[in-house]
mmCIF file of C-alpha atoms and ligand atoms in Angstrom:
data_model
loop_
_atom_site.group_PDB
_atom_site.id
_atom_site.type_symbol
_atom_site.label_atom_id
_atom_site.label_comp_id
_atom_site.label_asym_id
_atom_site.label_seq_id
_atom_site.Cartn_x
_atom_site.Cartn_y
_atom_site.Cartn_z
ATOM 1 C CA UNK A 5 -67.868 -29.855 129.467
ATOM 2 C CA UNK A 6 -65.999 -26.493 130.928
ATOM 3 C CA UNK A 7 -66.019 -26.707 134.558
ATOM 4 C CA UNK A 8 -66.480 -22.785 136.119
ATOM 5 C CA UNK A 9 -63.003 -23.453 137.810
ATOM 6 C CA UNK A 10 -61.511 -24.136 134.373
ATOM 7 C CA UNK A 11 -62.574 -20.734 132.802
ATOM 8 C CA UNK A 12 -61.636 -18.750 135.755
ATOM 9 C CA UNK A 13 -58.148 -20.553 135.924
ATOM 10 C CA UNK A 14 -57.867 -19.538 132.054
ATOM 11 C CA UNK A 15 -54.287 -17.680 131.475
ATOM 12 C CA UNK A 16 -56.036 -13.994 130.363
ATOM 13 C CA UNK A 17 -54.512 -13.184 126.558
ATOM 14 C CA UNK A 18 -53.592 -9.526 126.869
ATOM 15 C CA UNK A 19 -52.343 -7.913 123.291
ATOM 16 C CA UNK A 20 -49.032 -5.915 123.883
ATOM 17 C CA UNK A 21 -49.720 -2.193 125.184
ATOM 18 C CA UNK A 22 -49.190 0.026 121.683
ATOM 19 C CA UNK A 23 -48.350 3.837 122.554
ATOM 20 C CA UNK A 24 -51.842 5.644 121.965
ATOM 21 C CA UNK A 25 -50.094 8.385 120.995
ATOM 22 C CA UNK A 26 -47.965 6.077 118.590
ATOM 23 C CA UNK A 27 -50.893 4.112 117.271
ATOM 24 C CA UNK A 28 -52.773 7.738 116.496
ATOM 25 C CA UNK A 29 -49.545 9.465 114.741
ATOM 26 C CA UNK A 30 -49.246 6.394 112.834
ATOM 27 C CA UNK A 31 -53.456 6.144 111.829
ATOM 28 C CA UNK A 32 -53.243 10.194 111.425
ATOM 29 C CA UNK A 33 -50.475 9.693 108.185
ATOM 30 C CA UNK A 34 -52.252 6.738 106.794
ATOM 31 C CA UNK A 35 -55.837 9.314 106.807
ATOM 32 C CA UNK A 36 -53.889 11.993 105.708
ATOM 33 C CA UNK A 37 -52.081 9.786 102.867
ATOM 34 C CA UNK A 38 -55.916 8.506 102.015
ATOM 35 C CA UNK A 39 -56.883 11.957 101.472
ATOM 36 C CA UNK A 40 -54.264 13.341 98.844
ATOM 37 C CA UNK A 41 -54.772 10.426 97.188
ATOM 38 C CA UNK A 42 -58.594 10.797 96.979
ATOM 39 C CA UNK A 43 -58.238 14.324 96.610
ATOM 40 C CA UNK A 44 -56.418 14.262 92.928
ATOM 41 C CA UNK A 45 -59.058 12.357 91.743
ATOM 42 C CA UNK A 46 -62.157 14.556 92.924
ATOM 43 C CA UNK A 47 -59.789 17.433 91.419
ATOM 44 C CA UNK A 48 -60.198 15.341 88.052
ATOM 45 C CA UNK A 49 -63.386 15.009 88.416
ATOM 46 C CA UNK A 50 -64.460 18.536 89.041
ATOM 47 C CA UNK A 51 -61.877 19.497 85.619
ATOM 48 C CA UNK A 52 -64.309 17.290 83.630
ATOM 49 C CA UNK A 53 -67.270 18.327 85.506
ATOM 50 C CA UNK A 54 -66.540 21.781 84.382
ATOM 51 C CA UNK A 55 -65.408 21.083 80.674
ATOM 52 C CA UNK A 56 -69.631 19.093 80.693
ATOM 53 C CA UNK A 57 -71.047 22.041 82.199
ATOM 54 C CA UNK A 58 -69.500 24.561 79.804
ATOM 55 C CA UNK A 59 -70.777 22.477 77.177
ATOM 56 C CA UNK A 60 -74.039 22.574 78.548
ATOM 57 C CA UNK A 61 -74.675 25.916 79.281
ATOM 58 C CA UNK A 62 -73.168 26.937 75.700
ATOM 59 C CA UNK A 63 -75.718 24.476 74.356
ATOM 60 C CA UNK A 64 -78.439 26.547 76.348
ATOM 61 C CA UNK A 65 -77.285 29.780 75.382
ATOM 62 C CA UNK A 66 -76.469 29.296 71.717
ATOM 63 C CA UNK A 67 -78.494 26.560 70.286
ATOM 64 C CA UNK A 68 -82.017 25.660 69.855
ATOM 65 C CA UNK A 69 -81.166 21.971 71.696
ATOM 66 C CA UNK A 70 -78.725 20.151 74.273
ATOM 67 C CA UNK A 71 -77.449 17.260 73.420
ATOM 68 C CA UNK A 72 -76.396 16.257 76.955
ATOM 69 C CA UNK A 73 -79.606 15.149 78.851
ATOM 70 C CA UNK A 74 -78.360 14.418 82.320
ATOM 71 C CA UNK A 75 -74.924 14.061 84.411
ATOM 72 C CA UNK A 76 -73.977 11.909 87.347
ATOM 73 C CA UNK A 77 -70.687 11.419 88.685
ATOM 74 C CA UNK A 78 -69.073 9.570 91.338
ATOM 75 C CA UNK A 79 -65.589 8.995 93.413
ATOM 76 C CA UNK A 80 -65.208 5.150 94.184
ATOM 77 C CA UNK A 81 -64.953 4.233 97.863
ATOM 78 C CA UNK A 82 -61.673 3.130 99.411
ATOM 79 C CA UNK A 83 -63.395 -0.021 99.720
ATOM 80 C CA UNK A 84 -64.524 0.020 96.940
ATOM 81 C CA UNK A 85 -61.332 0.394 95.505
ATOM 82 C CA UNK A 86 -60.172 -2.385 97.987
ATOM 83 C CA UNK A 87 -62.176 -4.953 96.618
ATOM 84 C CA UNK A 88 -61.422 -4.520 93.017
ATOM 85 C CA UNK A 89 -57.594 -4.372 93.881
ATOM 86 C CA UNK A 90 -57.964 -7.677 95.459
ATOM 87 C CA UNK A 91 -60.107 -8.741 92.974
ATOM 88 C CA UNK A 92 -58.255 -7.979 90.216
ATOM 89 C CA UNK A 93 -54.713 -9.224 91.910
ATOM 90 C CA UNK A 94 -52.987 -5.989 91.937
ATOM 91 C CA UNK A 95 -50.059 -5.163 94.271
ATOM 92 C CA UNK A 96 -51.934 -2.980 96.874
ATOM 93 C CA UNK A 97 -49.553 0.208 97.314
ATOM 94 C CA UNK A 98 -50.741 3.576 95.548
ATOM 95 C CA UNK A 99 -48.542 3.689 92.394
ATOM 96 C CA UNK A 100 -50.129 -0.223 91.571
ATOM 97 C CA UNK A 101 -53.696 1.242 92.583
ATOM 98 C CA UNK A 102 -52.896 4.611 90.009
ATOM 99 C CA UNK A 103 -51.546 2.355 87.133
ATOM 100 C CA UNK A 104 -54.384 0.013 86.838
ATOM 101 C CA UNK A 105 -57.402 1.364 88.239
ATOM 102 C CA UNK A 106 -58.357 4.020 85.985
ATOM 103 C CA UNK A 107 -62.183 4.478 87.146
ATOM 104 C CA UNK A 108 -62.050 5.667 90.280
ATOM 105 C CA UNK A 109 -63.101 9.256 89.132
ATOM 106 C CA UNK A 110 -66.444 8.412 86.893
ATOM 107 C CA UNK A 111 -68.750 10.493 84.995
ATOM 108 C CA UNK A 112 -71.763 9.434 83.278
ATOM 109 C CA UNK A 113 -73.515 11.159 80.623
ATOM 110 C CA UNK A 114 -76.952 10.911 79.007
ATOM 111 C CA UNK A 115 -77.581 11.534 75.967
ATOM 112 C CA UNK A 116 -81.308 11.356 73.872
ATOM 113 C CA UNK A 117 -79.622 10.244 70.736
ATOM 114 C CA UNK A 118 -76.969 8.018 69.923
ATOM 115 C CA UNK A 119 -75.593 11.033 67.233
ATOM 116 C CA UNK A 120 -75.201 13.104 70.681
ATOM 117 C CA UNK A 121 -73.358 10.917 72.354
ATOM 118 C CA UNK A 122 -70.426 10.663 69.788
ATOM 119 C CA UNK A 123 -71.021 14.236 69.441
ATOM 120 C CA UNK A 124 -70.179 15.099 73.148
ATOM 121 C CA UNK A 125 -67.557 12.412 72.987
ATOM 122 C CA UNK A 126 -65.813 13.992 70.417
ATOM 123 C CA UNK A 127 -66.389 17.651 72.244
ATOM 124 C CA UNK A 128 -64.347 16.095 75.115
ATOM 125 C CA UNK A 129 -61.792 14.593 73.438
ATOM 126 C CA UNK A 130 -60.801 17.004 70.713
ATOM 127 C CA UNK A 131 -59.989 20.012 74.177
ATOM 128 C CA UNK A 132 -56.550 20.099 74.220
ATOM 129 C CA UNK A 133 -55.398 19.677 77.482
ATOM 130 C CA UNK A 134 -57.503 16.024 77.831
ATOM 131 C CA UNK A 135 -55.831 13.013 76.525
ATOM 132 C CA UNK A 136 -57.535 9.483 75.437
ATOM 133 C CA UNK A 137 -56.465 6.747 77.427
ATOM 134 C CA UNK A 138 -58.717 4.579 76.318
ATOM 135 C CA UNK A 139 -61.957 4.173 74.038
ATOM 136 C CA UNK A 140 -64.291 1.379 74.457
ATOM 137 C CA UNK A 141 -67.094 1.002 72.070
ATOM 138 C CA UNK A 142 -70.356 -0.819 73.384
ATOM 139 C CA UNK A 143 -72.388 0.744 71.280
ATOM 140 C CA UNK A 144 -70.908 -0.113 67.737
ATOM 141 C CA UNK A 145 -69.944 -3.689 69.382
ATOM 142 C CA UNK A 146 -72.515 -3.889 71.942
ATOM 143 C CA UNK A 147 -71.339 -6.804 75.340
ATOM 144 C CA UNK A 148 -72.598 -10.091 74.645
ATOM 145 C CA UNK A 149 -75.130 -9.665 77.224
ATOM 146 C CA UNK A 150 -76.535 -6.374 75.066
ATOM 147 C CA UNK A 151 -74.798 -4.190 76.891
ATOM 148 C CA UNK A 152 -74.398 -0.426 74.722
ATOM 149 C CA UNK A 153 -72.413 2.597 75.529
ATOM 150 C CA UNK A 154 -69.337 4.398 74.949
ATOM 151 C CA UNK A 155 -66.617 4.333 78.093
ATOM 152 C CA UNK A 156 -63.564 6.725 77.983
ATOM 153 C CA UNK A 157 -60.832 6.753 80.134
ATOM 154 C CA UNK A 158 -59.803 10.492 79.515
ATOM 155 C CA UNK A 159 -56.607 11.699 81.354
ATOM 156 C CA UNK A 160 -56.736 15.643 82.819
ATOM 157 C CA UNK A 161 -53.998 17.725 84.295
ATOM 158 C CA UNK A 162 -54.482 19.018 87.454
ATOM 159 C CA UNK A 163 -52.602 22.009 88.441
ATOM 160 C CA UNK A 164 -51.827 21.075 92.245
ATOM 161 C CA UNK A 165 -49.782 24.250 94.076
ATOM 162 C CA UNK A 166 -46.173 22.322 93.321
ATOM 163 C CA UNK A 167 -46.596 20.316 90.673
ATOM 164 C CA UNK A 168 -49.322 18.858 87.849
ATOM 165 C CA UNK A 169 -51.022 15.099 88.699
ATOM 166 C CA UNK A 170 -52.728 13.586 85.113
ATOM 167 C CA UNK A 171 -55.444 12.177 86.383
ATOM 168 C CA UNK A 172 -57.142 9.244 84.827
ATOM 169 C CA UNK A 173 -61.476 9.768 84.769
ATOM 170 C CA UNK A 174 -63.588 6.841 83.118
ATOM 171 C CA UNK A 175 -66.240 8.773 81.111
ATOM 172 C CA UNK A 176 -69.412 6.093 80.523
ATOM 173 C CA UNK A 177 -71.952 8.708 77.443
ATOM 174 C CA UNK A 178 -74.942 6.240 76.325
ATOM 175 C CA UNK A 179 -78.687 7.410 75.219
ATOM 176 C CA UNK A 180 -81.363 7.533 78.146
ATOM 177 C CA UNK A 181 -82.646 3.861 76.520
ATOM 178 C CA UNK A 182 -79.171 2.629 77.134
ATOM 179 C CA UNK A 183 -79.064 3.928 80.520
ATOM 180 C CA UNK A 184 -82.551 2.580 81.376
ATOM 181 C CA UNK A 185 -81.353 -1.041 80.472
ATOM 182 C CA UNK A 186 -77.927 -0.795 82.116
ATOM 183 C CA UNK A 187 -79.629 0.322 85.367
ATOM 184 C CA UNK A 188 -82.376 -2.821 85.793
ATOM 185 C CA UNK A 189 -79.562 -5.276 84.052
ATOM 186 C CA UNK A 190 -77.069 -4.092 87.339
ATOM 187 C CA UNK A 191 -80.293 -4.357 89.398
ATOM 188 C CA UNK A 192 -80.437 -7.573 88.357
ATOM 189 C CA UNK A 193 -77.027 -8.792 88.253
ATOM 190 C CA UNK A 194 -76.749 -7.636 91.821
ATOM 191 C CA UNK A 195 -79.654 -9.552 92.967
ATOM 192 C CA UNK A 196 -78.568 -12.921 91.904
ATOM 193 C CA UNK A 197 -74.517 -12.106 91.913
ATOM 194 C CA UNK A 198 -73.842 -12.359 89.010
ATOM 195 C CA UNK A 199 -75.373 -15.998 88.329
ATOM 196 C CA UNK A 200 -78.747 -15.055 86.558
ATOM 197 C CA UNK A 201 -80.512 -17.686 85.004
ATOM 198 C CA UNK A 202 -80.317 -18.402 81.788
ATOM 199 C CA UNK A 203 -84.197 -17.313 80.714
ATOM 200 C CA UNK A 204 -83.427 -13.517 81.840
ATOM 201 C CA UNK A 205 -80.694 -13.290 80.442
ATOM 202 C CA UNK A 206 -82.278 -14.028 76.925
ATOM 203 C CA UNK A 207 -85.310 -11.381 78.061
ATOM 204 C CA UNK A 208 -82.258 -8.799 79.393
ATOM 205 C CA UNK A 209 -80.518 -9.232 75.530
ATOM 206 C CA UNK A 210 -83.939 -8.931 73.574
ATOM 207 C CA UNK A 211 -85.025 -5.576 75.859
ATOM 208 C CA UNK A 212 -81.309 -4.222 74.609
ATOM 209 C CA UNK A 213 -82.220 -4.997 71.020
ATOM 210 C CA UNK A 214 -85.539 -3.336 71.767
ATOM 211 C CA UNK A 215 -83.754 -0.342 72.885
ATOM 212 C CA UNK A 216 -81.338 -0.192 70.623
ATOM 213 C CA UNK A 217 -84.213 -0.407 67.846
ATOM 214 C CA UNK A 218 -85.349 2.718 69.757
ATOM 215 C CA UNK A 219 -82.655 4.861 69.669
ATOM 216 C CA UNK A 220 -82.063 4.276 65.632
ATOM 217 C CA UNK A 221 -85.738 5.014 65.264
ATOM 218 C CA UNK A 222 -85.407 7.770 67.438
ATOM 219 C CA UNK A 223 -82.467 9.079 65.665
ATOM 220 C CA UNK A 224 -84.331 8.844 62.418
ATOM 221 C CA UNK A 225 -87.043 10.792 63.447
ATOM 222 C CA UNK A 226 -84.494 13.477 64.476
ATOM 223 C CA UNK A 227 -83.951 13.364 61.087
ATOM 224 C CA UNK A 228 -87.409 15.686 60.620
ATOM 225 C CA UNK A 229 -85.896 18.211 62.917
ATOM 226 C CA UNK A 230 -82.926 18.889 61.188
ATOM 227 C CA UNK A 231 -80.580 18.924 64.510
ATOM 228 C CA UNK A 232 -77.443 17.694 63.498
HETATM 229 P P1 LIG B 117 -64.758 -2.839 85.672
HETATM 230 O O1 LIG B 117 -63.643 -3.617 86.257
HETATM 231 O O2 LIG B 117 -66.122 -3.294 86.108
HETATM 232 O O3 LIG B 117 -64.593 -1.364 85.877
HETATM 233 O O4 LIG B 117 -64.724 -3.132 84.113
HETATM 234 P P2 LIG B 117 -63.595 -2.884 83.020
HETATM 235 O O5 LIG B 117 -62.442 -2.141 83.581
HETATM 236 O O6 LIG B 117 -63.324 -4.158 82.306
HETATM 237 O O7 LIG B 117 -64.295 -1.860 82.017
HETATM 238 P P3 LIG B 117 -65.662 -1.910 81.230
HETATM 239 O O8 LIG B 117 -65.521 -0.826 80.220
HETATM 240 O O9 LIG B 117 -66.045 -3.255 80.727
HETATM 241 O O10 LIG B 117 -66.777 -1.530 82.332
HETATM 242 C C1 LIG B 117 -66.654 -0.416 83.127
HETATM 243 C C2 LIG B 117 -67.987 -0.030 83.752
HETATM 244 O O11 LIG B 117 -69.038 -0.045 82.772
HETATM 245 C C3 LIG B 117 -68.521 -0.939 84.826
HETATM 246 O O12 LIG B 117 -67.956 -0.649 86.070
HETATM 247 C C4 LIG B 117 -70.032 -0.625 84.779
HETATM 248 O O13 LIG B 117 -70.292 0.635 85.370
HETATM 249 C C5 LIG B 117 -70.259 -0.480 83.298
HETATM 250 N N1 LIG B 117 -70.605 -1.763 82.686
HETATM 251 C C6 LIG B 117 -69.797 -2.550 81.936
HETATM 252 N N2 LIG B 117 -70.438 -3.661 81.531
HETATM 253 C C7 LIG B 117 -71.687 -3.586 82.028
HETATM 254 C C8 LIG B 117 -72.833 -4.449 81.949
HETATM 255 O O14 LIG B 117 -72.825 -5.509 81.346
HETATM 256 N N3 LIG B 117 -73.960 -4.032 82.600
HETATM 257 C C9 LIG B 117 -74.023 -2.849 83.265
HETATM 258 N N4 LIG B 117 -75.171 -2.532 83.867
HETATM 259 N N5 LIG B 117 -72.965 -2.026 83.372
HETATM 260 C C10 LIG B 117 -71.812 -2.388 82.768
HETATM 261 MG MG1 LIG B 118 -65.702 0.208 86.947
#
């Protein structure tokens, strides 16, 4: 037992003074440093943002349908970014974080048919100033756990006032029936971390194939319309 004379007799630890005015200099480069970093990719972000919208609005103005249904886009967290750095075993200084993480600009695109969303994909990538980094295809070879839609990693110059950063921006285009799946399965996978038992998993892959049954029958029935 700790006597009271014990704990007041207790050497007191004191941490070394730091210079406030040091310590603030020193956390004032490291925010600003954050910032231009961040900054870049919003910059990419808003590019693509733009190139969508355009699209859209043609789409309004010219044709009789749209085939992009609904946009979201987001700029992953520094801690975000944090965790997946350390996650993923990468060296933790900028140019590491800029070589291998090449979603922290994101776009998402919705689509009602799965016609549309190669259709958009190829709008995007056929611009000339946007370059394919990457092309993953969950749709024609959909995750094991049914998992559908088509991820780009498209790279877009932005025009900074002394010189041009290509920014990396993951592009994720799937049908609203692909989107409605990926949102419970993520619900889901957050909810038990990853670890979900093995008789949802077999009810998450059959409501894929149930969507994906959807969107050919959908597309089928587009077919009537003549929209392609
Ligand atoms: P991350 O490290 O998670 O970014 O994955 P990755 O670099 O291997 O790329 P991938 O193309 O597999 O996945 C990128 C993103 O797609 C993820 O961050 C999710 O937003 C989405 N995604 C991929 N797989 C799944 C899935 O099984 N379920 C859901 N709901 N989303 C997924
Ligand atoms: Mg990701």
């Amino acid at each position: 037992m700790i006597e009271a004379d014990q704990l007041t007799q207790r050497p007191v630890r004191r941490e070394p003074r730091a210079n406030p005015f040091e310590r603030g200099a020193e956390l004032g480069t490291a925010v600003g440093d954050l910032t231009a970093f961040m900054m870049t990719y919003k910059f990419g972000l808003d590019e693509v943002l733009t190139k969508i919208g355009i699209l859209r609005e043609e789409f309004t103005f010219t044709h009789d349908f749209n085939p992009i249904e609904h946009v979201k886009s987001r700029l992953k967290s520094p801690g975000s970014i944090a965790e997946k750095v350390l996650r993923k075993g990468y060296g933790p200084e900028p140019a590491s974080i800029r070589e291998h993480l090449l979603d922290i600009a994101g776009v998402r695109i919705t689509c009602s048919f799965i016609s549309d969303v190669y259709s958009v994909a190829d709008m995007l990538t056929r611009q000339p100033d946007v370059k394919v980094l990457r092309t993953r295809d969950y749709i024609r070879h959909p995750k094991p756990n049914g998992y559908q839609s088509l991820h780009l990693i498209l790279e877009i110059p932005v025009f900074l006032s002394d010189r041009v950063e290509l920014v990396p921006v993951e592009v994720q285009i799937r049908t609203a029936a692909m989107d409605f799946w990926a949102g419970l399965e993520h619900k889901i996978h957050y909810k038990y971390r990853g670890d979900i038992p093995a008789g949802l998993v077999e009810e998450l892959h059959e409501a894929a194939t149930v969507a994906g049954n959807l969107d050919k029958k959908m597309e089928r029935l587009r077919g009537e319309l003549g929209q392609h």
